[in-house]
Tab-separated table of C-alpha atoms in Angstrom:
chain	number	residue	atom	x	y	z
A	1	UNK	CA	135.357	89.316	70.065
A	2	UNK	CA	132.924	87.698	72.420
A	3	UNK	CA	135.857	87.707	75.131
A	4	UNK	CA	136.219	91.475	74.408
A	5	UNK	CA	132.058	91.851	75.424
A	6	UNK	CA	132.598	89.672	78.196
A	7	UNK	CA	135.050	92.092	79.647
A	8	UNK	CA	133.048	94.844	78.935
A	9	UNK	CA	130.113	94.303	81.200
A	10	UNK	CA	131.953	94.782	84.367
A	11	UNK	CA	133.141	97.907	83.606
A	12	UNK	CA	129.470	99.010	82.039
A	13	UNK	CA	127.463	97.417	85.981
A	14	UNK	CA	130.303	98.945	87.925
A	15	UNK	CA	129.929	102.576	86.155
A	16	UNK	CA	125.847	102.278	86.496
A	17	UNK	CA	126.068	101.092	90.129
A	18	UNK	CA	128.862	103.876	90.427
A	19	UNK	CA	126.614	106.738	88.818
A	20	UNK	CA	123.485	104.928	91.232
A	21	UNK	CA	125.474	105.442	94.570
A	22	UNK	CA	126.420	109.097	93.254
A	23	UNK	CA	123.227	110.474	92.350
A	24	UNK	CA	121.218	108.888	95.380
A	25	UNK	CA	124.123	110.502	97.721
A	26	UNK	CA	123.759	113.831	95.682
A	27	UNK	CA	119.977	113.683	95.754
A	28	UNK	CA	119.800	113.148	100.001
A	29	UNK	CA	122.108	116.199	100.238
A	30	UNK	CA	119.699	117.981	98.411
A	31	UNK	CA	117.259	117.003	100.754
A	32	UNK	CA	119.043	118.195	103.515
A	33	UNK	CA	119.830	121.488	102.108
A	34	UNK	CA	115.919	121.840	101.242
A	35	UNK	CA	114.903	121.210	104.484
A	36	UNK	CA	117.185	123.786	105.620
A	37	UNK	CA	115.915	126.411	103.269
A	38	UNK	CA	112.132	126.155	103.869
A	39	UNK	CA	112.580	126.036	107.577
A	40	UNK	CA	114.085	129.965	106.426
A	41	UNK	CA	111.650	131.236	104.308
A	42	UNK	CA	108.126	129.468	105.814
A	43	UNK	CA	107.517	127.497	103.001
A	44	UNK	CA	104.806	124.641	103.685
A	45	UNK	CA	105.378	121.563	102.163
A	46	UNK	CA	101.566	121.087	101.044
A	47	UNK	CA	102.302	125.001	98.880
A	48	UNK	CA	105.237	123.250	97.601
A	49	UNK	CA	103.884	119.942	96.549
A	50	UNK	CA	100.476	121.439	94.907
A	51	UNK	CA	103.131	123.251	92.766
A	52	UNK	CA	104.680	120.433	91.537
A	53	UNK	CA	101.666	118.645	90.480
A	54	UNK	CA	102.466	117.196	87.204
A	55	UNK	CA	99.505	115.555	85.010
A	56	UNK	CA	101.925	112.558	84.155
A	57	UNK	CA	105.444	111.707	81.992
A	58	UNK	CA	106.672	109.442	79.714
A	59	UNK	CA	110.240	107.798	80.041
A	60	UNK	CA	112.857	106.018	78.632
A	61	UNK	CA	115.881	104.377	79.917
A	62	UNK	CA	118.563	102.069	80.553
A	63	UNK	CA	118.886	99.119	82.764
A	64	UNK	CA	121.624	96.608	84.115
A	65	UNK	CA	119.949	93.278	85.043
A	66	UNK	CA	121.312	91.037	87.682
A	67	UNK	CA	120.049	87.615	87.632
A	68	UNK	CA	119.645	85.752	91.486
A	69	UNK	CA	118.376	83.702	93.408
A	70	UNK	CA	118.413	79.267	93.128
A	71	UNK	CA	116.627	79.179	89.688
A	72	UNK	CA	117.046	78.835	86.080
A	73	UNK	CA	118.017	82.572	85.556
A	74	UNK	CA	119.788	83.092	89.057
A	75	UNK	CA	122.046	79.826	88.323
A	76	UNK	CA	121.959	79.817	84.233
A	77	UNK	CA	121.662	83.834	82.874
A	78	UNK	CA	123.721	86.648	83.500
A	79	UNK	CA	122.375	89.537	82.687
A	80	UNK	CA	124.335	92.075	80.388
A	81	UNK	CA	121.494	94.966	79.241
A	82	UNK	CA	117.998	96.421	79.463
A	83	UNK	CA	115.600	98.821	77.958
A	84	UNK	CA	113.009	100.693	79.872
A	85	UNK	CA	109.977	102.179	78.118
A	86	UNK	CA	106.761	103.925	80.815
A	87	UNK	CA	103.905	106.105	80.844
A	88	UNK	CA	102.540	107.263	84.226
A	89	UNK	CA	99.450	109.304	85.481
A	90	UNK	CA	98.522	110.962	88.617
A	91	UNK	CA	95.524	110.141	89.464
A	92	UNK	CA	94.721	112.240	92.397
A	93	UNK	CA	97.588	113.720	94.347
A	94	UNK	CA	100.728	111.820	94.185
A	95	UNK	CA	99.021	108.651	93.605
A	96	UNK	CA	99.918	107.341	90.426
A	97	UNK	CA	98.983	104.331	88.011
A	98	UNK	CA	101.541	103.117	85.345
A	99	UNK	CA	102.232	101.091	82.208
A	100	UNK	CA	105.392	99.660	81.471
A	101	UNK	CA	107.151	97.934	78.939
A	102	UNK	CA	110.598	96.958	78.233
A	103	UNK	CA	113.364	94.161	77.153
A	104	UNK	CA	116.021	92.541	79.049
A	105	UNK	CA	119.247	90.717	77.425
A	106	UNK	CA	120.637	87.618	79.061
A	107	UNK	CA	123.911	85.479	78.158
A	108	UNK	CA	124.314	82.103	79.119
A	109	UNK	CA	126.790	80.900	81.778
A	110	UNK	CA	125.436	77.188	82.472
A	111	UNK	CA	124.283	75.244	79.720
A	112	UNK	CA	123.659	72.278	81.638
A	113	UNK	CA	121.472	74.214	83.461
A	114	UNK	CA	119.228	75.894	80.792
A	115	UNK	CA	120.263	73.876	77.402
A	116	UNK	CA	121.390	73.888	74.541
A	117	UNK	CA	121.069	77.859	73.920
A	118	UNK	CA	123.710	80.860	74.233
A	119	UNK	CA	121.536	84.560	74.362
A	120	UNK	CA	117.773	85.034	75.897
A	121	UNK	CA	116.286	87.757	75.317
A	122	UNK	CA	112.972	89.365	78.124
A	123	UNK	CA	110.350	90.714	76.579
A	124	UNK	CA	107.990	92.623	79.331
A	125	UNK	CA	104.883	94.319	80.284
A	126	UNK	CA	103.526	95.455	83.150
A	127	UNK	CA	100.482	97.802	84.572
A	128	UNK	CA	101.513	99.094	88.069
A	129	UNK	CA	100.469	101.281	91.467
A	130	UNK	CA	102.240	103.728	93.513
A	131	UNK	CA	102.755	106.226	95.453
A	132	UNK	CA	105.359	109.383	94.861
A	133	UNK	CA	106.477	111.847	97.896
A	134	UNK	CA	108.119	115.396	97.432
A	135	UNK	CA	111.296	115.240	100.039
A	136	UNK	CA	112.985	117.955	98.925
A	137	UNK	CA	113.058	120.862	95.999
A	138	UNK	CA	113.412	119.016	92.583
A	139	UNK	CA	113.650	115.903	93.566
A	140	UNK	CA	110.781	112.960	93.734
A	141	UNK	CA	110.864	109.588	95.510
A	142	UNK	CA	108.413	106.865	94.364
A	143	UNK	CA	107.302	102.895	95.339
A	144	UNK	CA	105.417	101.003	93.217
A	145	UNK	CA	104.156	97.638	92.890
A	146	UNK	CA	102.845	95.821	89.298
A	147	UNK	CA	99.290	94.645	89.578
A	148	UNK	CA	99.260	92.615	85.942
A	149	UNK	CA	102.497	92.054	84.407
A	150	UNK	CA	103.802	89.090	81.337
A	151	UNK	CA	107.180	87.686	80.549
A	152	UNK	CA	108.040	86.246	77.073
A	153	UNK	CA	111.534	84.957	76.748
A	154	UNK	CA	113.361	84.161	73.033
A	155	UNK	CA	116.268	81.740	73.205
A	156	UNK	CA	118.333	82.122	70.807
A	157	UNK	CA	119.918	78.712	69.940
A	158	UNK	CA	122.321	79.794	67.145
A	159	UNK	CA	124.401	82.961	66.541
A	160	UNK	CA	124.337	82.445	62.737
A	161	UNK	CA	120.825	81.821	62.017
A	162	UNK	CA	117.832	83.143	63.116
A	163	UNK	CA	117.098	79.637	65.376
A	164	UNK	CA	114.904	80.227	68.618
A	165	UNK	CA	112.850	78.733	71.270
A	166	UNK	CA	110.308	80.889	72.985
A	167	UNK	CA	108.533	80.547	76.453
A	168	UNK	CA	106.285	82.953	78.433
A	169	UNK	CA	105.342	83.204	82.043
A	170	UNK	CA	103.757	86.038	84.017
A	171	UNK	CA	105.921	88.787	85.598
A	172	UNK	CA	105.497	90.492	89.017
A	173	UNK	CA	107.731	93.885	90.117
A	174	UNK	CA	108.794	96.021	93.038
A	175	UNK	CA	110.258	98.924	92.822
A	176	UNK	CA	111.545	102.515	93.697
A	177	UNK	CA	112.913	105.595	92.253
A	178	UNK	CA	114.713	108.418	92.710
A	179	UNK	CA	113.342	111.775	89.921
A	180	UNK	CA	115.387	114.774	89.930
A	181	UNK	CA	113.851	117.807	88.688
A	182	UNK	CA	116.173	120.084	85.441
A	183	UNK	CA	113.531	121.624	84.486
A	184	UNK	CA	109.274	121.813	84.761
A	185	UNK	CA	109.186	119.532	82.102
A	186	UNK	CA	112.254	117.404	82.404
A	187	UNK	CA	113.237	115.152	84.721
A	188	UNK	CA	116.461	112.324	84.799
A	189	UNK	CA	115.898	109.180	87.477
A	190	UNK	CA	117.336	106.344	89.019
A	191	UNK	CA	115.140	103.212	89.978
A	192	UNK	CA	115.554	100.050	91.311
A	193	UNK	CA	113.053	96.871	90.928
A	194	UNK	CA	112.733	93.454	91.402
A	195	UNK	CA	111.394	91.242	89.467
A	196	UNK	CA	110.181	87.504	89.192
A	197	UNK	CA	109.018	85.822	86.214
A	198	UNK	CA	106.670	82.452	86.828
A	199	UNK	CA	107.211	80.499	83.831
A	200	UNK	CA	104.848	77.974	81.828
A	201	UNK	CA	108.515	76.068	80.809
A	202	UNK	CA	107.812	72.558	80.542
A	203	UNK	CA	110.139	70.221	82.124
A	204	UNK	CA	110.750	66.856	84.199
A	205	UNK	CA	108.945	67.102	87.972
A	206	UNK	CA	112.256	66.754	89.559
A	207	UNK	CA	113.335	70.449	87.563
A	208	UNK	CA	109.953	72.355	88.479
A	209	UNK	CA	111.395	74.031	91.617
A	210	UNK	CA	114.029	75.503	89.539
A	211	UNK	CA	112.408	76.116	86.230
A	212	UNK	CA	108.831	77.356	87.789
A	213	UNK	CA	109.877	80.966	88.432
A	214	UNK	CA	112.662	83.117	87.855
A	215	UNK	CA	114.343	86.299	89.608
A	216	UNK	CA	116.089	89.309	88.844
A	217	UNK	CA	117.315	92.783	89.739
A	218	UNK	CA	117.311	96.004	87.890
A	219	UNK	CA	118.987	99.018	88.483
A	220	UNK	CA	118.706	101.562	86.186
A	221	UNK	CA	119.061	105.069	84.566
A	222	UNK	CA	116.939	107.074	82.463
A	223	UNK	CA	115.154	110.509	81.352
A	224	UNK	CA	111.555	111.209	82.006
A	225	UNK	CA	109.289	113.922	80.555
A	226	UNK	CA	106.697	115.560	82.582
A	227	UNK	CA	102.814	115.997	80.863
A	228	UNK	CA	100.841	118.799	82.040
A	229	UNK	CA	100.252	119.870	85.430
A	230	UNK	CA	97.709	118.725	88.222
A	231	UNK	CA	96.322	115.342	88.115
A	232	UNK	CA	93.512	113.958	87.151
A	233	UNK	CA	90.557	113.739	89.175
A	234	UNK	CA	91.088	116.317	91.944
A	235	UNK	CA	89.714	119.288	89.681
A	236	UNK	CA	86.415	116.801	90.142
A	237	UNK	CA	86.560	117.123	93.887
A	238	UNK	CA	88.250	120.015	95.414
């Protein structure tokens, strides 16, 4: 059985890096094509974005977590799953703020390197800034950056029992994202992030460097739905 999972996650990263490539390809041909169109008909891109004003959305999604870098989760963890719960609110324009929470799952590939454990699981939080732009019809690129974020793993030292050991740290994420417009109200997306975790794991001096922080990538896929229309403070101003 656990062979049969192990084979399994290749096939799951390589189809969401596959349907990744194929959307963000699909999405700058749209762009193109856009372009091309309001060049025709006149249309001005500030018409077009006050149009597509939304209020805010909430979304959920899926995420495929690769662990990296010369730390405890780059060298010990491979990543096999993710969860991805936010809310997020224009504040004036296409200026946004954001909350997110969500879970990543781990399995261990080096026990000498992070004990006697076989699963952690990622508990995390984050508030977060950005910016979105409007590139083409339907479809919405946005950066953002966390500005508070915490970490809290589990590790899970025995399959049978319910036998853990739990350590938190504070979490800090990058990230980007790709929205694509089906309807007014409903949106699916790609995103990207990364993400690095510095720990409070207590250890011996010589392990600090590679227990004090820990990194990881996350590409994933999801659905979003939009709230409302125009944002919230320009009503205040204009």
């Amino acid at each position: 059985m656990i062979t049969a999972l192990m084979n399994l996650r290749l096939p799951i990263k390589t189809f969401c890096l596959s349907i990744f490539m194929g959307i963000t390809m699909t999405m700058f041909s749209q762009v193109k094509s856009t372009q091309r169109a309001n060049a025709n008909t006149g249309i001005s891109s500030s018409k077009a974005m006050e149009y597509r004003q939304r209020f805010g959305f909430i979304s959920v999604g899926y995420h495929s977590p690769i662990t990296t870098g010369d730390n405890f989760m780059g060298q010990g963890l491979e990543g096999e799953s993710g969860l991805d719960f936010k809310f997020q609110i224009y504040v004036y324009k296409q200026f946004f703020l954001g909350l997110y929470t969500g879970a990543s799952y781990f399995d261990v590939k080096d026990n000498s390197i992070v004990g006697n454990y076989n699963k952690t699981s990622l508990s995390e939080g984050y508030g977060y800034v950005g910016y979105e732009f409007l590139p083409a019809d339907r479809l919405r690129l946005g950066v953002l950056a966390s500005f508070y974020g915490g970490a809290r793993f589990k590790n899970h030292y025995s399959k049978s029992r319910n036998v853990f050991q739990v350590d938190r740290g504070n979490l800090s994420s990058f990230g980007v994202y790709f929205n694509y417009e089906l309807s007014s109200h409903l949106m699916v997306y790609i995103d990207y992030a990364y993400r690095t975790s510095k720990t409070d794991i207590k250890v011996a001096p010589e392990l600090n460097d590679l227990f004090e922080r820990g990194n990881y990538h996350s590409i994933g896929i999801g659905i979003n739905f939009a709230l409302g229309t125009g944002d919230l403070i320009s009503g205040f101003i204009d």
